């Protein structure tokens, strides 16, 4: 999986896990659509699918003819990264120590008045503006997010979401999936906090966000030369009951922990 693809997948894992899981209640549903990332002057497009069942979430990503799955378990706070071509599965912890304190987060969403249906959801468009300083290497870089997000705001009325919201609101919760031995990208840290801010405002139907970087050091200078734009739009939504096998590692796959 390419660097930009892993970054895209982690960002979307943050978005989905912050806004869509609900433990302990039968509330299966599925979403499918498209995703894209523009990074390092390369544009990659793929297909995106999300399946939710009780405390489990499965996210499928297809690009360049290869398929990957992310199995998220709220109870164990683990995520399993599956490469279907290589028939491998990596089990990782959703580490709390990678969270960045959100006290310096600047966050704003404003409704545009536009709406779009998605199944029985009504998705409303908002402009999103956020920024937050984070430590990157030996310097402090401010990550700036600008773009649009579409939300189904009636999510706050769905009682089955309440238990998961309480977990996510815990100060130690980080929804990303850091690679062992590697620092979490500052974009992912900030996006985690933005997702927590969106919590309670609605479920994400689509996003179109550009990341920019401010600072005087070499890392900020390098990041400014490689801006990143991430887009995701769900196109279908169903409430079909899901099989437990969808949230298990396929038989015969090599498992690494």
Coordinates of N, CA and C in Angstrom, one line a residue:
X1 N 0.9 -1.2 0.0 CA 0.0 0.0 0.0 C 0.9 1.2 0.0
X2 N 0.6 2.2 -0.8 CA 1.4 3.4 -0.9 C 1.3 4.3 0.3
X3 N 2.3 5.2 0.4 CA 2.3 6.1 1.6 C 1.0 6.9 1.6
X4 N 0.6 7.5 0.4 CA -0.6 8.3 0.4 C -1.8 7.5 0.6
X5 N -1.8 6.3 0.2 CA -3.0 5.4 0.4 C -3.2 5.1 1.9
X6 N -2.1 4.8 2.6 CA -2.2 4.5 4.0 C -2.6 5.8 4.8
X7 N -2.1 7.0 4.3 CA -2.5 8.2 5.0 C -4.0 8.4 4.8
X8 N -4.5 8.2 3.5 CA -5.9 8.3 3.3 C -6.8 7.4 4.1
X9 N -6.3 6.1 4.2 CA -7.1 5.1 4.9 C -7.2 5.5 6.4
X10 N -6.0 6.0 7.0 CA -6.0 6.3 8.4 C -7.0 7.5 8.6
X11 N -6.9 8.5 7.7 CA -7.8 9.6 7.9 C -9.3 9.2 7.9
X12 N -9.6 8.3 7.0 CA -11.0 7.9 6.9 C -11.4 7.0 8.0
X13 N -10.4 6.2 8.5 CA -10.7 5.4 9.7 C -11.0 6.3 10.9
X14 N -10.3 7.4 11.0 CA -10.6 8.4 12.1 C -12.0 8.9 11.9
X15 N -12.4 9.4 10.7 CA -13.7 9.9 10.5 C -14.8 8.9 10.8
X16 N -14.6 7.7 10.3 CA -15.7 6.7 10.5 C -15.8 6.3 12.0
X17 N -14.7 6.0 12.6 CA -14.7 5.5 14.0 C -15.2 6.6 14.9
X18 N -14.9 7.8 14.7 CA -15.4 8.9 15.6 C -16.9 9.1 15.5
X19 N -17.4 8.9 14.3 CA -18.8 9.3 14.1 C -19.8 8.2 13.9
X20 N -19.4 6.9 13.7 CA -20.4 5.9 13.2 C -20.6 4.7 14.1
X21 N -19.7 4.3 14.9 CA -19.8 3.1 15.7 C -20.8 3.2 16.8
X22 N -21.4 2.1 17.2 CA -22.3 2.1 18.4 C -22.3 0.7 19.0
X23 N -21.7 0.6 20.2 CA -21.6 -0.7 20.8 C -22.8 -1.2 21.5
X24 N -23.0 -2.5 21.6 CA -24.0 -3.1 22.4 C -25.4 -3.1 21.9
X25 N -25.7 -2.5 20.7 CA -27.0 -2.4 20.2 C -27.0 -2.9 18.8
X26 N -28.1 -3.7 18.4 CA -28.2 -4.1 17.0 C -28.6 -3.0 16.1
X27 N -27.7 -2.4 15.4 CA -28.0 -1.3 14.5 C -27.1 -1.4 13.3
X28 N -27.2 -2.5 12.6 CA -26.4 -2.7 11.4 C -26.7 -1.7 10.3
X29 N -25.7 -1.2 9.6 CA -25.9 -0.5 8.4 C -24.6 -0.5 7.6
X30 N -24.8 -0.2 6.3 CA -23.6 -0.2 5.4 C -23.7 1.1 4.5
X31 N -22.5 1.6 4.2 CA -22.3 2.7 3.3 C -21.3 2.4 2.3
X32 N -21.5 2.9 1.1 CA -20.5 2.7 0.0 C -20.4 4.0 -0.8
X33 N -19.2 4.2 -1.4 CA -19.0 5.4 -2.2 C -17.6 5.4 -2.8
X34 N -17.1 6.6 -2.9 CA -15.8 6.8 -3.5 C -14.9 7.7 -2.6
X35 N -13.6 7.6 -2.8 CA -12.7 8.3 -2.1 C -11.5 8.8 -3.0
X36 N -10.8 9.8 -2.6 CA -9.7 10.3 -3.3 C -8.7 11.0 -2.4
X37 N -7.4 11.0 -2.8 CA -6.4 11.8 -2.1 C -5.5 12.4 -3.1
X38 N -5.2 13.7 -3.0 CA -4.2 14.3 -3.8 C -3.0 14.7 -2.9
X39 N -1.9 14.0 -3.1 CA -0.7 14.2 -2.3 C 0.6 14.0 -3.1
X40 N 1.6 14.8 -2.8 CA 2.9 14.7 -3.5 C 2.6 14.7 -5.1
X41 N 1.7 15.6 -5.5 CA 1.4 15.8 -6.9 C 0.9 14.6 -7.6
X42 N 0.3 13.7 -6.8 CA -0.3 12.5 -7.3 C -1.8 12.4 -6.9
X43 N -2.7 12.1 -7.8 CA -4.1 12.0 -7.5 C -4.5 10.5 -7.5
X44 N -5.0 10.0 -6.4 CA -5.4 8.6 -6.4 C -6.9 8.5 -6.0
X45 N -7.6 7.7 -6.8 CA -9.0 7.5 -6.5 C -9.3 6.1 -6.2
X46 N -10.3 5.8 -5.4 CA -10.7 4.5 -5.1 C -12.1 4.3 -4.7
X47 N -12.5 3.1 -4.3 CA -13.8 2.9 -3.8 C -13.8 2.7 -2.3
X48 N -14.8 3.0 -1.7 CA -14.9 3.0 -0.2 C -16.1 2.4 0.3
X49 N -16.1 1.5 1.3 CA -17.3 0.9 1.8 C -17.1 0.8 3.4
X50 N -18.2 1.0 4.1 CA -18.2 1.0 5.5 C -19.3 0.2 6.0
X51 N -19.1 -0.8 6.9 CA -20.1 -1.6 7.5 C -20.0 -1.6 9.0
X52 N -21.1 -1.4 9.7 CA -21.1 -1.2 11.1 C -22.1 -2.2 11.7
X53 N -21.6 -3.0 12.8 CA -22.5 -3.9 13.5 C -22.1 -3.9 14.9
X54 N -22.9 -3.4 15.8 CA -22.7 -3.4 17.2 C -21.4 -2.6 17.5
X55 N -20.4 -3.3 18.1 CA -19.1 -2.6 18.4 C -18.1 -2.8 17.3
X56 N -18.4 -3.4 16.2 CA -17.5 -3.6 15.1 C -17.7 -2.7 13.9
X57 N -16.7 -2.4 13.3 CA -16.7 -1.6 12.0 C -15.8 -2.2 11.0
X58 N -16.2 -2.3 9.8 CA -15.3 -2.8 8.7 C -15.3 -1.7 7.6
X59 N -14.1 -1.3 7.2 CA -13.9 -0.4 6.1 C -13.1 -1.0 5.0
X60 N -13.6 -1.0 3.8 CA -13.0 -1.6 2.7 C -12.5 -0.5 1.7
X61 N -11.3 -0.6 1.2 CA -10.7 0.4 0.3 C -10.2 -0.4 -0.9
X62 N -10.5 0.0 -2.1 CA -10.0 -0.6 -3.3 C -9.4 0.5 -4.2
X63 N -8.2 0.2 -4.6 CA -7.4 1.1 -5.5 C -6.4 0.4 -6.3
X64 N -6.3 0.8 -7.6 CA -5.3 0.2 -8.5 C -5.5 -1.4 -8.6
X65 N -6.8 -1.8 -8.4 CA -7.0 -3.2 -8.5 C -6.7 -4.0 -7.3
X66 N -6.3 -3.4 -6.2 CA -6.0 -4.1 -5.0 C -7.0 -3.7 -3.9
X67 N -7.3 -4.6 -3.0 CA -8.3 -4.5 -2.0 C -7.7 -4.6 -0.6
X68 N -8.1 -3.7 0.3 CA -7.7 -3.7 1.7 C -8.9 -3.5 2.6
X69 N -8.8 -4.1 3.8 CA -9.9 -4.0 4.7 C -9.3 -3.5 6.1
X70 N -10.1 -2.8 6.8 CA -9.7 -2.4 8.2 C -10.8 -2.8 9.1
X71 N -10.5 -3.7 10.0 CA -11.5 -4.2 11.0 C -11.3 -3.5 12.3
X72 N -12.2 -2.8 12.8 CA -12.1 -2.0 14.0 C -13.0 -2.6 15.1
X73 N -12.4 -2.9 16.3 CA -13.1 -3.4 17.4 C -13.1 -2.5 18.5
X74 N -14.3 -1.9 18.9 CA -14.3 -0.9 20.0 C -14.0 -1.5 21.3
X75 N -14.4 -2.7 21.6 CA -14.2 -3.4 22.9 C -12.8 -3.6 23.2
X76 N -12.0 -4.1 22.2 CA -10.6 -4.4 22.4 C -9.7 -3.2 22.0
X77 N -10.3 -2.2 21.4 CA -9.6 -1.0 20.9 C -8.4 -1.4 20.1
X78 N -8.8 -2.3 19.1 CA -7.8 -2.7 18.1 C -8.3 -2.5 16.7
X79 N -7.4 -2.4 15.8 CA -7.7 -2.3 14.4 C -6.8 -3.3 13.6
X80 N -7.4 -4.1 12.7 CA -6.7 -5.1 11.9 C -6.7 -4.6 10.5
X81 N -5.4 -4.5 10.0 CA -5.2 -4.0 8.6 C -5.0 -5.3 7.7
X82 N -5.9 -5.5 6.8 CA -5.9 -6.7 5.9 C -5.5 -6.3 4.5
X83 N -4.5 -7.0 3.9 CA -4.1 -6.9 2.5 C -4.6 -8.2 1.9
X84 N -5.7 -8.1 1.1 CA -6.3 -9.3 0.5 C -5.4 -9.9 -0.6
X85 N -4.6 -9.2 -1.3 CA -3.7 -9.8 -2.3 C -2.6 -10.6 -1.6
X86 N -2.0 -10.0 -0.6 CA -0.9 -10.7 0.1 C -1.4 -11.7 1.2
X87 N -2.8 -11.7 1.4 CA -3.4 -12.5 2.4 C -2.7 -12.4 3.8
X88 N -2.6 -11.1 4.2 CA -2.0 -10.9 5.5 C -2.9 -10.0 6.3
X89 N -2.8 -10.1 7.7 CA -3.5 -9.2 8.6 C -2.6 -8.8 9.7
X90 N -2.6 -7.4 9.9 CA -1.8 -6.8 11.0 C -2.7 -6.3 12.1
X91 N -2.6 -6.8 13.3 CA -3.4 -6.3 14.4 C -2.7 -5.3 15.2
X92 N -3.3 -4.1 15.4 CA -2.6 -3.0 16.0 C -3.5 -2.4 17.1
X93 N -2.9 -1.8 18.1 CA -3.7 -1.1 19.1 C -4.0 0.3 18.7
X94 N -5.2 0.8 19.1 CA -5.6 2.2 18.9 C -5.0 3.0 20.0
X95 N -3.8 3.3 19.9 CA -3.0 3.9 21.0 C -3.5 5.2 21.5
X96 N -3.7 5.3 22.8 CA -4.1 6.6 23.4 C -3.0 7.6 23.5
X97 N -1.7 7.1 23.5 CA -0.6 8.0 23.8 C -0.3 8.9 22.5
X98 N -1.0 8.6 21.4 CA -0.7 9.4 20.2 C -1.7 10.6 20.1
X99 N -2.6 10.7 21.1 CA -3.5 11.9 21.1 C -2.7 13.2 21.3
X100 N -3.2 14.2 20.7 CA -2.7 15.6 20.9 C -3.7 16.4 21.6
X101 N -3.2 17.1 22.7 CA -4.1 17.9 23.4 C -4.8 18.9 22.5
X102 N -6.1 19.1 22.7 CA -6.9 19.9 21.7 C -7.2 21.3 22.2
X103 N -6.5 21.7 23.3 CA -6.7 23.0 23.9 C -6.5 24.2 22.9
X104 N -5.5 24.0 22.0 CA -5.2 25.0 21.0 C -5.9 24.9 19.7
X105 N -6.9 24.0 19.6 CA -7.6 23.8 18.3 C -8.5 24.9 18.1
X106 N -8.4 25.5 16.9 CA -9.4 26.5 16.4 C -10.3 25.8 15.4
X107 N -11.6 25.8 15.6 CA -12.6 25.0 14.9 C -13.8 25.8 14.6
X108 N -14.3 25.7 13.4 CA -15.5 26.4 13.0 C -16.2 25.7 11.9
X109 N -17.5 25.5 12.0 CA -18.3 25.0 10.8 C -19.5 25.9 10.7
X110 N -19.8 26.2 9.4 CA -20.9 27.1 9.1 C -21.8 26.5 8.1
X111 N -23.1 26.4 8.3 CA -24.0 25.8 7.3 C -24.1 26.7 6.0
X112 N -24.1 26.0 4.9 CA -24.3 26.7 3.6 C -25.7 26.8 3.1
X113 N -26.6 26.0 3.7 CA -28.0 25.9 3.4 C -28.3 24.8 2.3
X114 N -27.3 24.2 1.8 CA -27.5 23.1 0.8 C -27.7 21.8 1.5
X115 N -28.5 21.0 0.9 CA -28.8 19.6 1.4 C -28.7 18.6 0.3
X116 N -28.5 17.3 0.7 CA -28.5 16.2 -0.3 C -29.0 15.0 0.4
X117 N -29.8 14.2 -0.2 CA -30.3 12.9 0.5 C -29.3 11.8 0.3
X118 N -29.2 10.9 1.3 CA -28.4 9.7 1.3 C -29.3 8.6 1.9
X119 N -30.0 7.8 1.2 CA -30.9 6.9 1.8 C -31.9 7.6 2.5
X120 N -32.1 7.3 3.8 CA -33.1 8.0 4.6 C -32.4 9.1 5.4
X121 N -31.2 9.4 5.1 CA -30.5 10.5 5.8 C -30.7 11.8 5.0
X122 N -30.6 12.9 5.7 CA -30.6 14.2 5.0 C -29.2 14.9 5.3
X123 N -28.4 15.0 4.3 CA -27.0 15.5 4.6 C -27.0 17.0 4.3
X124 N -26.5 17.7 5.3 CA -26.4 19.2 5.1 C -24.9 19.6 5.0
X125 N -24.7 20.5 4.1 CA -23.3 21.0 3.8 C -22.9 22.1 4.8
X126 N -21.6 22.0 5.3 CA -21.0 23.0 6.1 C -19.6 23.3 5.6
X127 N -19.3 24.6 5.7 CA -17.9 24.9 5.5 C -17.1 24.6 6.8
X128 N -15.9 24.0 6.6 CA -15.1 23.6 7.8 C -13.8 24.4 7.8
X129 N -13.5 25.0 8.9 CA -12.2 25.7 9.0 C -11.6 25.3 10.4
X130 N -10.4 24.8 10.4 CA -9.8 24.4 11.7 C -8.2 24.6 11.6
X131 N -7.6 24.8 12.7 CA -6.2 24.8 12.7 C -5.7 24.5 14.1
X132 N -4.5 23.9 14.2 CA -4.0 23.5 15.5 C -2.4 23.3 15.4
X133 N -1.7 23.8 16.3 CA -0.2 23.6 16.3 C 0.1 22.2 16.9
X134 N 1.0 21.5 16.2 CA 1.5 20.2 16.7 C 3.0 20.1 16.6
X135 N 3.6 19.3 17.4 CA 5.0 19.1 17.4 C 5.3 18.1 16.3
X136 N 6.2 18.4 15.4 CA 6.6 17.6 14.3 C 8.2 17.6 14.3
X137 N 8.7 16.4 14.7 CA 10.2 16.4 14.8 C 10.7 17.3 15.9
X138 N 11.5 18.3 15.5 CA 12.1 19.2 16.5 C 11.4 20.6 16.4
X139 N 10.3 20.7 15.7 CA 9.7 22.0 15.5 C 8.2 21.9 15.7
X140 N 7.5 23.1 15.8 CA 6.1 23.2 15.9 C 5.5 23.6 14.6
X141 N 4.6 22.8 14.1 CA 3.9 23.1 12.8 C 2.4 23.3 13.1
X142 N 1.9 24.3 12.5 CA 0.4 24.5 12.5 C -0.2 23.9 11.3
X143 N -1.1 22.9 11.6 CA -1.9 22.3 10.5 C -3.2 23.0 10.3
X144 N -3.5 23.4 9.1 CA -4.7 24.1 8.8 C -5.6 23.3 7.9
X145 N -6.9 23.2 8.2 CA -7.8 22.5 7.4 C -8.9 23.4 6.9
X146 N -9.2 23.3 5.6 CA -10.2 24.1 5.0 C -11.0 23.2 4.0
X147 N -12.3 23.4 4.0 CA -13.1 22.6 3.0 C -14.5 22.5 3.4
X148 N -15.1 21.4 3.0 CA -16.6 21.2 3.3 C -16.8 19.8 3.9
X149 N -17.8 19.7 4.7 CA -18.2 18.5 5.3 C -19.8 18.4 5.2
X150 N -20.3 17.2 4.9 CA -21.7 17.0 4.8 C -22.1 16.1 6.0
X151 N -23.1 16.5 6.8 CA -23.5 15.8 8.0 C -25.0 15.5 8.0
X152 N -25.3 14.3 8.5 CA -26.7 14.0 8.9 C -26.9 14.4 10.3
X153 N -27.5 15.5 10.6 CA -27.5 16.1 12.0 C -28.4 15.3 12.9
X154 N -29.3 14.5 12.4 CA -30.2 13.7 13.2 C -29.5 12.6 14.0
X155 N -28.2 12.4 13.7 CA -27.5 11.4 14.4 C -27.5 11.6 15.9
X156 N -27.6 12.8 16.4 CA -27.6 13.1 17.8 C -28.9 12.6 18.4
X157 N -30.0 12.3 17.6 CA -31.2 11.8 18.2 C -31.2 10.3 18.3
X158 N -30.2 9.6 17.8 CA -30.2 8.2 17.7 C -29.6 7.6 19.0
X159 N -30.4 7.1 19.9 CA -29.9 6.7 21.2 C -28.9 5.6 21.2
X160 N -28.8 4.8 20.1 CA -27.9 3.7 20.0 C -26.4 4.2 19.9
X161 N -26.3 5.5 19.5 CA -24.9 6.1 19.4 C -24.4 6.6 20.7
X162 N -25.2 6.8 21.7 CA -24.8 7.4 22.9 C -23.6 6.7 23.6
X163 N -23.6 5.3 23.7 CA -22.5 4.7 24.4 C -21.2 4.9 23.7
X164 N -21.1 4.9 22.4 CA -19.9 5.1 21.7 C -19.4 6.6 21.8
X165 N -20.4 7.5 21.8 CA -20.0 8.9 21.9 C -19.3 9.1 23.2
X166 N -19.7 8.4 24.3 CA -19.1 8.6 25.6 C -17.7 8.1 25.6
X167 N -17.4 7.0 24.8 CA -16.1 6.5 24.7 C -15.2 7.5 24.0
X168 N -15.7 8.0 22.9 CA -14.9 8.9 22.0 C -14.6 10.2 22.7
X169 N -15.5 10.6 23.6 CA -15.3 11.9 24.3 C -14.3 11.8 25.4
X170 N -13.9 10.5 25.7 CA -12.8 10.4 26.7 C -11.5 11.0 26.2
X171 N -10.8 11.7 27.1 CA -9.7 12.4 26.7 C -8.5 11.6 26.1
X172 N -8.6 10.3 26.4 CA -7.5 9.4 26.0 C -7.7 8.7 24.6
X173 N -8.9 9.0 24.1 CA -9.3 8.2 22.9 C -8.6 8.8 21.6
X174 N -7.9 7.9 20.9 CA -7.4 8.3 19.6 C -7.8 7.2 18.6
X175 N -8.4 7.6 17.5 CA -9.0 6.7 16.5 C -8.1 6.3 15.4
X176 N -6.9 6.8 15.4 CA -6.0 6.5 14.3 C -5.3 5.1 14.5
X177 N -4.6 4.7 13.5 CA -3.9 3.4 13.6 C -2.4 3.6 13.2
X178 N -1.6 4.1 14.2 CA -0.2 4.4 13.9 C 0.6 3.1 13.6
X179 N 1.5 3.3 12.6 CA 2.4 2.2 12.3 C 3.5 2.0 13.4
X180 N 3.7 0.8 13.9 CA 4.7 0.7 15.0 C 6.1 1.2 14.6
X181 N 6.7 2.0 15.5 CA 8.0 2.6 15.2 C 8.0 3.9 14.4
X182 N 6.8 4.3 14.0 CA 6.7 5.5 13.2 C 5.8 6.6 13.9
X183 N 6.2 7.8 13.8 CA 5.4 8.9 14.4 C 4.1 9.1 13.6
X184 N 3.0 9.4 14.3 CA 1.8 9.7 13.6 C 1.9 11.0 12.9
X185 N 1.4 11.0 11.6 CA 1.4 12.2 10.9 C 0.6 13.3 11.6
X186 N 1.2 14.6 11.6 CA 0.4 15.7 12.3 C -1.0 15.9 11.7
X187 N -1.2 15.6 10.4 CA -2.5 15.8 9.8 C -3.5 14.9 10.5
X188 N -3.0 13.6 10.8 CA -3.9 12.6 11.4 C -4.3 13.0 12.8
X189 N -3.3 13.6 13.6 CA -3.5 14.0 14.9 C -4.6 15.1 15.0
X190 N -4.4 16.1 14.1 CA -5.4 17.2 14.1 C -6.7 16.7 13.6
X191 N -6.8 15.9 12.6 CA -8.0 15.4 12.0 C -8.8 14.6 13.1
X192 N -8.1 13.9 14.0 CA -8.7 13.2 15.1 C -9.4 14.2 16.0
X193 N -8.8 15.3 16.3 CA -9.5 16.3 17.2 C -10.6 17.0 16.5
X194 N -10.5 17.2 15.2 CA -11.6 17.8 14.4 C -12.8 16.8 14.4
X195 N -12.5 15.5 14.2 CA -13.6 14.5 14.3 C -14.3 14.5 15.6
X196 N -13.5 14.7 16.7 CA -14.1 14.7 18.0 C -15.0 15.9 18.2
X197 N -14.6 17.0 17.6 CA -15.5 18.2 17.6 C -16.8 18.0 16.8
X198 N -16.7 17.3 15.7 CA -17.9 17.0 15.0 C -18.8 16.0 15.7
X199 N -18.3 15.3 16.6 CA -19.1 14.3 17.4 C -20.3 15.0 18.0
X200 N -21.4 14.5 17.8 CA -22.6 15.1 18.4 C -23.3 16.0 17.4
X201 N -22.6 16.4 16.4 CA -23.2 17.3 15.3 C -23.8 16.5 14.2
X202 N -23.4 15.3 14.0 CA -24.0 14.5 13.0 C -23.0 13.4 12.4
X203 N -23.6 12.5 11.6 CA -22.8 11.5 10.9 C -22.2 12.1 9.6
X204 N -21.0 11.7 9.2 CA -20.4 12.2 8.0 C -21.0 11.5 6.8
X205 N -21.5 12.3 5.9 CA -21.9 11.8 4.6 C -20.8 11.9 3.5
X206 N -20.0 13.0 3.6 CA -19.0 13.3 2.7 C -18.1 14.4 3.2
X207 N -16.8 14.4 2.7 CA -15.8 15.4 3.1 C -15.0 15.8 1.9
X208 N -14.6 17.0 1.9 CA -13.6 17.5 0.9 C -12.8 18.6 1.6
X209 N -11.6 18.1 2.0 CA -10.8 18.9 2.9 C -9.3 19.1 2.4
X210 N -8.8 20.3 2.5 CA -7.4 20.5 2.1 C -6.6 20.8 3.3
X211 N -5.4 20.2 3.4 CA -4.5 20.4 4.5 C -3.4 21.4 4.1
X212 N -3.1 22.4 4.9 CA -2.0 23.3 4.7 C -1.2 23.4 5.9
X213 N 0.0 23.9 5.8 CA 1.0 23.9 6.9 C 1.6 25.3 7.1
X214 N 1.7 25.7 8.4 CA 2.3 27.0 8.7 C 3.4 26.8 9.7
X215 N 4.5 27.5 9.5 CA 5.7 27.4 10.4 C 6.9 27.8 9.7
X216 N 8.0 28.0 10.5 CA 9.3 28.5 10.0 C 10.4 27.5 9.8
X217 N 10.1 26.3 10.2 CA 11.2 25.3 10.2 C 11.2 24.5 8.9
X218 N 12.2 23.6 8.8 CA 12.3 22.8 7.5 C 11.1 21.8 7.3
X219 N 10.5 21.3 8.4 CA 9.4 20.3 8.2 C 8.2 21.1 7.6
X220 N 7.9 22.3 8.2 CA 6.8 23.1 7.7 C 7.1 23.5 6.2
X221 N 8.3 23.8 5.9 CA 8.6 24.2 4.5 C 8.4 23.1 3.6
X222 N 8.9 21.9 4.0 CA 8.7 20.7 3.1 C 7.2 20.4 3.0
X223 N 6.4 20.5 4.0 CA 5.0 20.2 4.0 C 4.3 21.1 3.1
X224 N 4.7 22.4 3.1 CA 4.0 23.4 2.2 C 4.2 23.0 0.7
X225 N 5.3 22.3 0.4 CA 5.5 22.0 -1.0 C 4.7 20.8 -1.4
X226 N 4.1 20.1 -0.5 CA 3.4 18.8 -0.8 C 2.0 18.9 -0.1
X227 N 1.1 19.9 -0.5 CA -0.2 20.0 0.1 C -1.0 18.7 -0.2
X228 N -1.9 18.5 0.7 CA -2.8 17.3 0.7 C -4.2 17.6 0.6
X229 N -5.0 17.0 -0.3 CA -6.4 17.2 -0.3 C -7.1 15.8 -0.3
X230 N -8.0 15.7 0.6 CA -8.7 14.4 0.8 C -10.2 14.6 0.6
X231 N -10.8 13.7 -0.2 CA -12.2 13.7 -0.5 C -12.8 12.3 -0.3
X232 N -14.1 12.3 0.2 CA -14.8 11.1 0.4 C -16.3 11.4 0.3
X233 N -17.0 10.6 -0.5 CA -18.5 10.8 -0.6 C -19.2 9.4 -0.6
X234 N -20.0 9.2 0.3 CA -20.8 8.0 0.3 C -22.0 8.2 -0.7
X235 N -22.3 7.1 -1.4 CA -23.3 7.2 -2.5 C -24.6 6.3 -2.2
X236 N -24.4 5.3 -1.4 CA -25.5 4.4 -1.0 C -25.5 4.1 0.4
X237 N -26.7 3.9 1.0 CA -26.8 3.6 2.4 C -27.9 2.5 2.6
X238 N -27.6 1.4 3.3 CA -28.6 0.4 3.6 C -28.6 0.0 5.0
X239 N -29.7 -0.6 5.5 CA -29.8 -1.1 6.9 C -29.9 -2.6 6.9
X240 N -29.3 -3.3 5.9 CA -29.3 -4.7 5.9 C -28.5 -5.3 7.0
X241 N -29.0 -6.4 7.6 CA -28.3 -7.1 8.7 C -27.0 -7.7 8.2
X242 N -25.9 -7.6 8.9 CA -24.6 -8.0 8.4 C -24.2 -9.3 9.2
X243 N -23.5 -10.1 8.5 CA -22.9 -11.4 9.0 C -21.7 -11.1 9.9
X244 N -21.6 -11.9 11.0 CA -20.4 -11.7 11.9 C -19.1 -12.0 11.2
X245 N -19.2 -12.9 10.1 CA -17.9 -13.2 9.4 C -17.3 -12.1 8.7
X246 N -18.1 -11.0 8.4 CA -17.5 -9.9 7.8 C -16.5 -9.1 8.6
X247 N -16.6 -9.4 10.0 CA -15.8 -8.6 10.9 C -14.7 -9.5 11.5
X248 N -14.4 -10.6 10.9 CA -13.4 -11.6 11.3 C -12.3 -11.7 10.2
X249 N -11.1 -12.0 10.6 CA -10.0 -12.2 9.7 C -10.3 -13.4 8.9
X250 N -10.2 -13.4 7.6 CA -10.5 -14.5 6.7 C -9.5 -15.7 7.1
X251 N -10.1 -16.9 7.0 CA -9.3 -18.1 7.2 C -8.1 -18.2 6.3
X252 N -6.9 -18.7 6.8 CA -5.8 -18.9 6.0 C -4.9 -17.7 5.8
X253 N -5.3 -16.5 6.4 CA -4.5 -15.3 6.3 C -3.4 -15.3 7.3
X254 N -2.2 -14.8 7.0 CA -1.1 -14.7 8.0 C -1.3 -13.5 8.9
X255 N -1.4 -13.8 10.2 CA -1.7 -12.7 11.2 C -0.4 -12.3 11.9
X256 N -0.2 -11.0 11.9 CA 0.9 -10.4 12.6 C 0.4 -9.5 13.7
X257 N 1.0 -9.5 14.9 CA 0.5 -8.7 16.0 C 1.7 -7.9 16.5

